[in-house]
Amino acid sequence: MFPRPLTPLAAPNGAESLGRALRRAPLGRARAGLGGPPLLLPSMLMFAVIVASSGLLLMIERGILAEMKPLPLHPPNREGAAWRRTLPRPGGLSLEAGDSDLQVRQDVRNRTLRAVCGQPGMPRDPWDLPVGQRRTLLRHILVSDRYRFLYCYVPKVACSNWKRVLKVLAGVLDSVDVRLKMDHRNDLVFLADLRPEEIRYRLQHYFKFLFVRDPLERLLSAYRNKFGEIREYQQRYGAEIVRRYRAGAGPSPAGDDVTFPEFLRYLVDEDPERMNEHWMPVYHLCQPCAVHYDFVGSYERLEADANQVLEWVRAPPHVRFPARQAWYRPASPESLHYHLCSAPRALLQDVLPKYILDFSLFAYPLPNVTREACHQ
């Protein structure tokens, strides 16, 4: 029997807490793309995800999943696709003996994506999406025609390093180790730059992947970076957050001292589809139902997963994923635990529904913020 890689929100009260969080979720508007089927309401989506995830967790707990053959990372209906003849078939990661929990997480991601995305009314391709959602998606998918892959970039999940890799593969940079300020637009090709027929061809024939991260850890990383270091974000977002949520703030705050609870309150009031990309949910950035990704890598296993992708797309041997710089200090689980335990629990229950699809589809555990856990 596999060890359990996922944990509930809280050991005795997790289901109850999640239920309260979902009940707090505002009902969204049903939307439909031009000529496409109607999409499910967010509340219905959440219900479907939780049902699917709960069933998978029960299967894992009872050892049923251990008896099943893992699904291939590529959709079965693409076994004969032309591009597969030019790529090594990624049947699974090479996991060490102690990595069975990572294999389970991959299986859970595959099965949950199929369960949720197979629901009636879910988008089957980008043209099923409303115009605004499709525009966001196409602006976040990078193209390598030379190596025939598509990468959906997610800010705060090593996307700058992936863009550096793409520039090396395109011959624009000599090495991934060049320490230049990253230009996030020039010398890169996005799906949004192409004509519809060119987009469809690449979606059908190219290898497609993205990388994900614990949703709240990603939020904390964005908070620390943008409000602690970037003056533009302090002025554009920080000042407005302080004006909205801090009593007696005055008309012109600097915006350089936003607290984490203030940032969470701001997120509660924001429409996920219109958020800044650094804290927009991955579901809205990359639309994993409308685009059938061949691989979902993990930030927690970044270097190994990234170099495996480079091997699959047959990148030159000298091109490797950049190693993390010695000075870089990512948001750690301990730091996240401290910030979450310092925030009002009711506030967390208001924030979680906006990211519930990211937690469920990508098999990340909800945070344990019980009094017992926070006092350990």
C-alpha positions as CSV (number, residue, x, y, z in Angstrom):
1,M,0.0,0.0,0.0
2,F,1.3,3.4,-0.9
3,P,1.9,6.0,1.8
4,R,-0.7,8.7,1.9
5,P,0.8,11.8,0.1
6,L,-2.2,14.0,0.8
7,T,-3.6,15.3,4.1
8,P,-6.9,17.0,4.9
9,L,-7.2,20.6,6.0
10,A,-7.2,19.4,9.6
11,A,-7.0,15.9,10.9
12,P,-10.3,15.8,12.9
13,N,-12.1,18.8,11.3
14,G,-10.7,19.0,7.8
15,A,-13.9,18.1,5.9
16,E,-16.0,20.4,8.0
17,S,-13.5,23.3,7.4
18,L,-13.5,22.7,3.7
19,G,-17.2,22.5,3.6
20,R,-17.4,25.9,5.3
21,A,-14.9,27.3,2.8
22,L,-17.0,26.1,-0.1
23,R,-20.2,27.4,1.4
24,R,-18.5,30.8,1.5
25,A,-17.6,30.7,-2.2
26,P,-19.6,33.2,-4.2
27,L,-21.6,31.8,-7.1
28,G,-20.1,32.8,-10.4
29,R,-21.8,33.6,-13.6
30,A,-22.3,30.9,-16.2
31,R,-20.3,31.7,-19.2
32,A,-20.0,30.3,-22.7
33,G,-17.6,30.8,-25.5
34,L,-19.0,31.9,-28.9
35,G,-20.6,28.8,-30.3
36,G,-19.2,26.6,-27.4
37,P,-21.0,24.7,-24.8
38,P,-22.0,26.4,-21.5
39,L,-19.4,26.2,-18.8
40,L,-20.2,24.9,-15.3
41,L,-20.7,27.4,-12.5
42,P,-17.6,27.6,-10.2
43,S,-19.5,26.1,-7.3
44,M,-20.4,23.1,-9.5
45,L,-16.8,22.8,-10.6
46,M,-15.7,22.8,-7.0
47,F,-18.2,20.1,-6.1
48,A,-17.0,17.9,-8.9
49,V,-13.4,18.3,-8.0
50,I,-13.9,17.6,-4.3
51,V,-16.0,14.5,-5.1
52,A,-13.3,13.2,-7.5
53,S,-10.5,14.0,-5.2
54,S,-12.3,12.5,-2.2
55,G,-12.8,9.3,-4.1
56,L,-9.2,9.1,-5.0
57,L,-8.0,9.8,-1.5
58,L,-10.3,7.0,-0.3
59,M,-8.8,4.7,-3.0
60,I,-5.3,5.5,-1.9
61,E,-6.2,5.0,1.8
62,R,-7.7,1.6,1.2
63,G,-4.9,0.4,-1.1
64,I,-7.0,0.2,-4.2
65,L,-4.9,2.6,-6.2
66,A,-1.8,0.4,-5.5
67,E,-3.5,-2.4,-7.5
68,M,-4.2,-0.3,-10.6
69,K,-1.8,0.3,-13.4
70,P,-0.8,4.0,-13.5
71,L,-2.2,6.0,-16.4
72,P,0.3,7.0,-19.1
73,L,1.3,10.7,-19.0
74,H,0.1,11.0,-22.6
75,P,-3.6,10.8,-23.4
76,P,-4.3,7.3,-24.8
77,N,-6.0,8.7,-27.9
78,R,-2.8,10.2,-29.1
79,E,-0.7,7.1,-29.3
80,G,-0.5,7.4,-33.0
81,A,0.2,11.1,-33.3
82,A,3.0,12.1,-35.7
83,W,5.0,14.0,-33.1
84,R,5.2,10.9,-30.9
85,R,7.5,9.3,-33.5
86,T,10.0,12.1,-33.0
87,L,10.0,12.1,-29.2
88,P,10.9,9.5,-26.5
89,R,7.7,8.3,-24.9
90,P,7.5,9.6,-21.4
91,G,5.9,6.6,-19.7
92,G,6.6,8.0,-16.2
93,L,9.3,9.5,-14.1
94,S,12.3,7.5,-12.9
95,L,11.5,7.4,-9.3
96,E,13.8,6.1,-6.6
97,A,12.6,3.6,-4.1
98,G,11.5,6.3,-1.6
99,D,9.5,8.2,-4.2
100,S,6.3,6.2,-4.3
101,D,4.4,9.2,-2.9
102,L,5.5,11.2,-5.9
103,Q,4.2,8.5,-8.2
104,V,0.9,8.5,-6.4
105,R,0.7,12.3,-6.8
106,Q,1.2,12.0,-10.5
107,D,-1.5,9.3,-10.7
108,V,-3.9,11.4,-8.6
109,R,-3.3,14.4,-10.9
110,N,-3.9,12.4,-14.0
111,R,-7.1,10.7,-12.7
112,T,-8.5,13.9,-11.2
113,L,-7.9,15.9,-14.4
114,R,-9.7,13.2,-16.4
115,A,-12.6,13.0,-13.9
116,V,-13.2,16.8,-13.7
117,C,-12.4,17.7,-17.4
118,G,-14.7,14.9,-18.5
119,Q,-17.7,16.5,-17.0
120,P,-20.4,17.8,-19.4
121,G,-20.0,21.4,-20.3
122,M,-16.2,21.5,-19.5
123,P,-14.1,23.1,-22.3
124,R,-12.4,20.6,-24.7
125,D,-10.2,23.1,-26.4
126,P,-9.3,26.8,-26.2
127,W,-12.1,27.8,-28.6
128,D,-14.7,26.5,-26.1
129,L,-13.4,29.3,-23.7
130,P,-14.8,32.8,-23.5
131,V,-12.7,35.3,-25.4
132,G,-11.0,36.8,-22.3
133,Q,-10.1,33.4,-20.8
134,R,-8.7,32.2,-24.2
135,R,-6.7,35.4,-24.5
136,T,-5.1,34.8,-21.1
137,L,-4.3,31.2,-21.9
138,L,-2.7,31.9,-25.3
139,R,-0.6,34.7,-23.8
140,H,0.8,32.2,-21.3
141,I,1.8,29.4,-23.7
142,L,5.3,29.7,-25.1
143,V,6.3,27.9,-28.3
144,S,9.4,26.1,-29.4
145,D,9.0,25.2,-33.1
146,R,12.6,23.8,-33.3
147,Y,11.9,21.3,-30.5
148,R,8.2,21.0,-31.0
149,F,6.9,21.8,-27.5
150,L,4.5,24.2,-25.8
151,Y,5.1,25.4,-22.3
152,C,2.5,27.2,-20.2
153,Y,4.4,29.5,-17.9
154,V,3.1,30.1,-14.4
155,P,4.7,33.1,-12.5
156,K,6.5,32.1,-9.3
157,V,7.0,28.6,-10.5
158,A,10.5,29.0,-12.0
159,C,9.1,30.5,-15.2
160,S,12.1,33.0,-15.6
161,N,14.5,30.0,-15.8
162,W,12.3,28.2,-18.3
163,K,12.2,31.4,-20.5
164,R,16.0,31.4,-20.2
165,V,16.1,27.8,-21.4
166,L,13.8,28.6,-24.4
167,K,16.1,31.5,-25.4
168,V,19.1,29.1,-25.3
169,L,17.3,26.5,-27.4
170,A,16.4,29.3,-29.9
171,G,20.0,30.4,-30.1
172,V,19.3,33.8,-28.6
173,L,21.4,33.2,-25.4
174,D,24.6,31.3,-25.2
175,S,24.0,29.8,-21.8
176,V,21.3,29.4,-19.2
177,D,23.9,30.7,-16.7
178,V,24.0,34.2,-18.3
179,R,23.0,36.6,-15.5
180,L,21.0,39.2,-17.3
181,K,17.8,40.8,-16.3
182,M,15.1,38.7,-17.9
183,D,13.2,40.2,-20.8
184,H,9.9,38.4,-20.5
185,R,8.6,39.3,-24.0
186,N,11.4,39.8,-26.6
187,D,12.9,36.7,-28.4
188,L,10.0,34.5,-27.2
189,V,7.1,33.2,-29.3
190,F,3.7,32.9,-27.7
191,L,0.6,31.0,-29.0
192,A,-1.2,34.4,-29.0
193,D,1.3,35.6,-31.7
194,L,0.1,32.9,-34.2
195,R,-2.9,32.5,-36.4
196,P,-5.8,30.2,-35.3
197,E,-4.8,27.4,-37.7
198,E,-1.2,27.6,-36.5
199,I,-2.4,27.4,-32.9
200,R,-4.5,24.3,-33.6
201,Y,-1.7,22.5,-35.4
202,R,0.7,23.0,-32.5
203,L,-1.8,22.1,-29.8
204,Q,-2.5,18.8,-31.7
205,H,1.1,17.9,-32.6
206,Y,3.5,19.4,-30.0
207,F,4.5,18.1,-26.6
208,K,2.7,20.3,-23.9
209,F,3.7,20.8,-20.3
210,L,3.5,23.1,-17.3
211,F,4.9,23.3,-13.8
212,V,2.8,23.8,-10.7
213,R,3.5,24.7,-7.0
214,D,1.6,24.5,-3.7
215,P,-1.0,27.3,-4.3
216,L,-0.5,29.1,-1.0
217,E,3.3,28.8,-1.1
218,R,3.1,30.4,-4.6
219,L,1.0,33.2,-3.1
220,L,3.5,33.8,-0.3
221,S,6.3,33.9,-2.8
222,A,4.5,36.5,-4.9
223,Y,3.7,38.5,-1.8
224,R,7.3,38.6,-0.5
225,N,8.8,39.4,-3.9
226,K,6.3,41.9,-5.3
227,F,5.5,43.9,-2.1
228,G,9.0,43.5,-0.5
229,E,11.2,44.2,-3.4
230,I,9.4,45.6,-6.5
231,R,8.7,49.3,-6.3
232,E,6.3,49.2,-9.3
233,Y,4.1,46.6,-7.5
234,Q,4.2,48.6,-4.2
235,Q,2.9,51.7,-6.0
236,R,0.4,50.0,-8.3
237,Y,-1.0,47.4,-5.9
238,G,0.4,47.9,-2.5
239,A,-0.8,51.5,-2.1
240,E,-4.3,50.5,-3.1
241,I,-4.4,47.5,-0.7
242,V,-3.4,49.7,2.2
243,R,-6.0,52.3,1.3
244,R,-8.7,49.7,1.1
245,Y,-7.9,47.5,4.1
246,R,-6.0,49.6,6.7
247,A,-7.9,52.0,9.0
248,G,-6.4,55.5,9.0
249,A,-4.1,54.8,6.1
250,G,-4.3,58.2,4.5
251,P,-4.7,59.2,0.9
252,S,-1.1,58.4,-0.4
253,P,0.4,55.3,1.4
254,A,3.8,54.1,0.1
255,G,2.5,50.5,-0.3
256,D,5.8,49.0,0.8
257,D,4.5,47.6,4.1
258,V,1.5,45.5,3.0
259,T,0.8,42.7,5.5
260,F,0.0,39.2,4.4
261,P,-3.5,39.3,5.9
262,E,-4.1,42.5,3.9
263,F,-2.9,40.8,0.8
264,L,-5.3,37.9,1.4
265,R,-8.2,40.3,1.9
266,Y,-7.4,41.9,-1.4
267,L,-7.5,38.4,-3.1
268,V,-10.9,37.6,-1.5
269,D,-12.3,40.7,-3.3
270,E,-10.7,40.0,-6.6
271,D,-12.2,38.2,-9.6
272,P,-9.8,35.3,-10.3
273,E,-10.1,35.8,-14.0
274,R,-8.9,39.4,-13.8
275,M,-6.1,38.9,-11.2
276,N,-2.5,39.8,-11.9
277,E,-0.7,36.8,-13.3
278,H,1.5,36.4,-10.3
279,W,-1.4,35.4,-8.1
280,M,-4.0,34.3,-10.7
281,P,-4.9,30.6,-10.1
282,V,-3.0,28.2,-12.4
283,Y,-6.4,26.8,-13.6
284,H,-7.2,30.2,-15.2
285,L,-3.6,30.8,-16.5
286,C,-3.2,27.4,-18.2
287,Q,-6.7,25.9,-18.6
288,P,-5.8,22.2,-18.1
289,C,-9.2,21.1,-19.4
290,A,-9.0,23.1,-22.6
291,V,-5.4,22.1,-23.2
292,H,-4.5,18.4,-22.8
293,Y,-1.0,18.7,-21.2
294,D,1.3,15.7,-21.6
295,F,3.1,16.4,-18.4
296,V,2.6,18.4,-15.2
297,G,5.9,19.0,-13.4
298,S,6.3,20.0,-9.7
299,Y,8.2,22.9,-8.2
300,E,9.0,20.5,-5.3
301,R,10.9,18.3,-7.8
302,L,11.9,21.1,-10.2
303,E,15.4,20.3,-11.4
304,A,14.7,16.5,-11.9
305,D,11.3,17.1,-13.6
306,A,12.7,20.0,-15.8
307,N,15.7,18.0,-17.0
308,Q,13.4,15.0,-17.7
309,V,11.3,17.3,-20.0
310,L,14.5,18.5,-21.7
311,E,15.4,14.9,-22.4
312,W,12.0,14.1,-23.8
313,V,12.1,17.0,-26.2
314,R,15.7,16.0,-27.2
315,A,17.3,19.2,-26.2
316,P,21.1,19.3,-26.8
317,P,23.0,17.6,-23.9
318,H,24.7,20.9,-22.9
319,V,21.3,22.6,-22.2
320,R,20.3,21.9,-18.7
321,F,17.8,23.5,-16.4
322,P,19.5,26.3,-14.3
323,A,20.5,25.3,-10.8
324,R,19.0,27.4,-8.0
325,Q,21.3,30.2,-7.0
326,A,22.9,29.9,-3.6
327,W,21.6,33.3,-2.5
328,Y,17.9,32.5,-3.4
329,R,15.7,31.8,-0.5
330,P,12.3,30.4,-1.6
331,A,9.2,30.5,0.5
332,S,9.6,27.5,2.7
333,P,6.9,25.3,4.3
334,E,7.9,26.6,7.7
335,S,7.5,30.3,6.6
336,L,4.2,29.5,4.9
337,H,3.0,27.7,8.1
338,Y,3.9,30.8,10.2
339,H,2.1,33.2,7.9
340,L,-1.0,31.1,7.6
341,C,-1.2,30.6,11.4
342,S,-0.9,34.4,11.8
343,A,-3.8,35.1,9.5
344,P,-7.5,34.9,10.7
345,R,-8.9,31.4,9.9
346,A,-12.1,33.0,8.5
347,L,-10.0,34.9,6.0
348,L,-8.3,31.7,4.9
349,Q,-11.6,30.0,4.4
350,D,-12.6,32.9,2.1
351,V,-9.4,32.7,0.1
352,L,-9.3,28.9,-0.4
353,P,-12.3,28.6,-2.7
354,K,-10.5,30.8,-5.3
355,Y,-7.7,28.3,-5.5
356,I,-9.6,25.0,-4.8
357,L,-9.1,23.8,-8.4
358,D,-5.4,24.2,-8.1
359,F,-5.3,22.3,-4.9
360,S,-7.5,19.5,-6.2
361,L,-6.4,19.1,-9.8
362,F,-2.7,19.1,-8.9
363,A,-3.0,17.0,-5.7
364,Y,-1.8,19.5,-3.2
365,P,-3.0,19.1,0.4
366,L,-5.1,21.9,2.0
367,P,-3.2,23.6,4.9
368,N,-3.6,22.3,8.4
369,V,-4.2,25.5,10.5
370,T,-5.9,24.0,13.5
371,R,-5.0,25.4,16.8
372,E,-3.0,22.3,17.7
373,A,-1.0,22.5,14.4
374,C,-0.3,26.2,14.8
375,H,1.0,25.8,18.4
376,Q,3.5,23.0,17.6
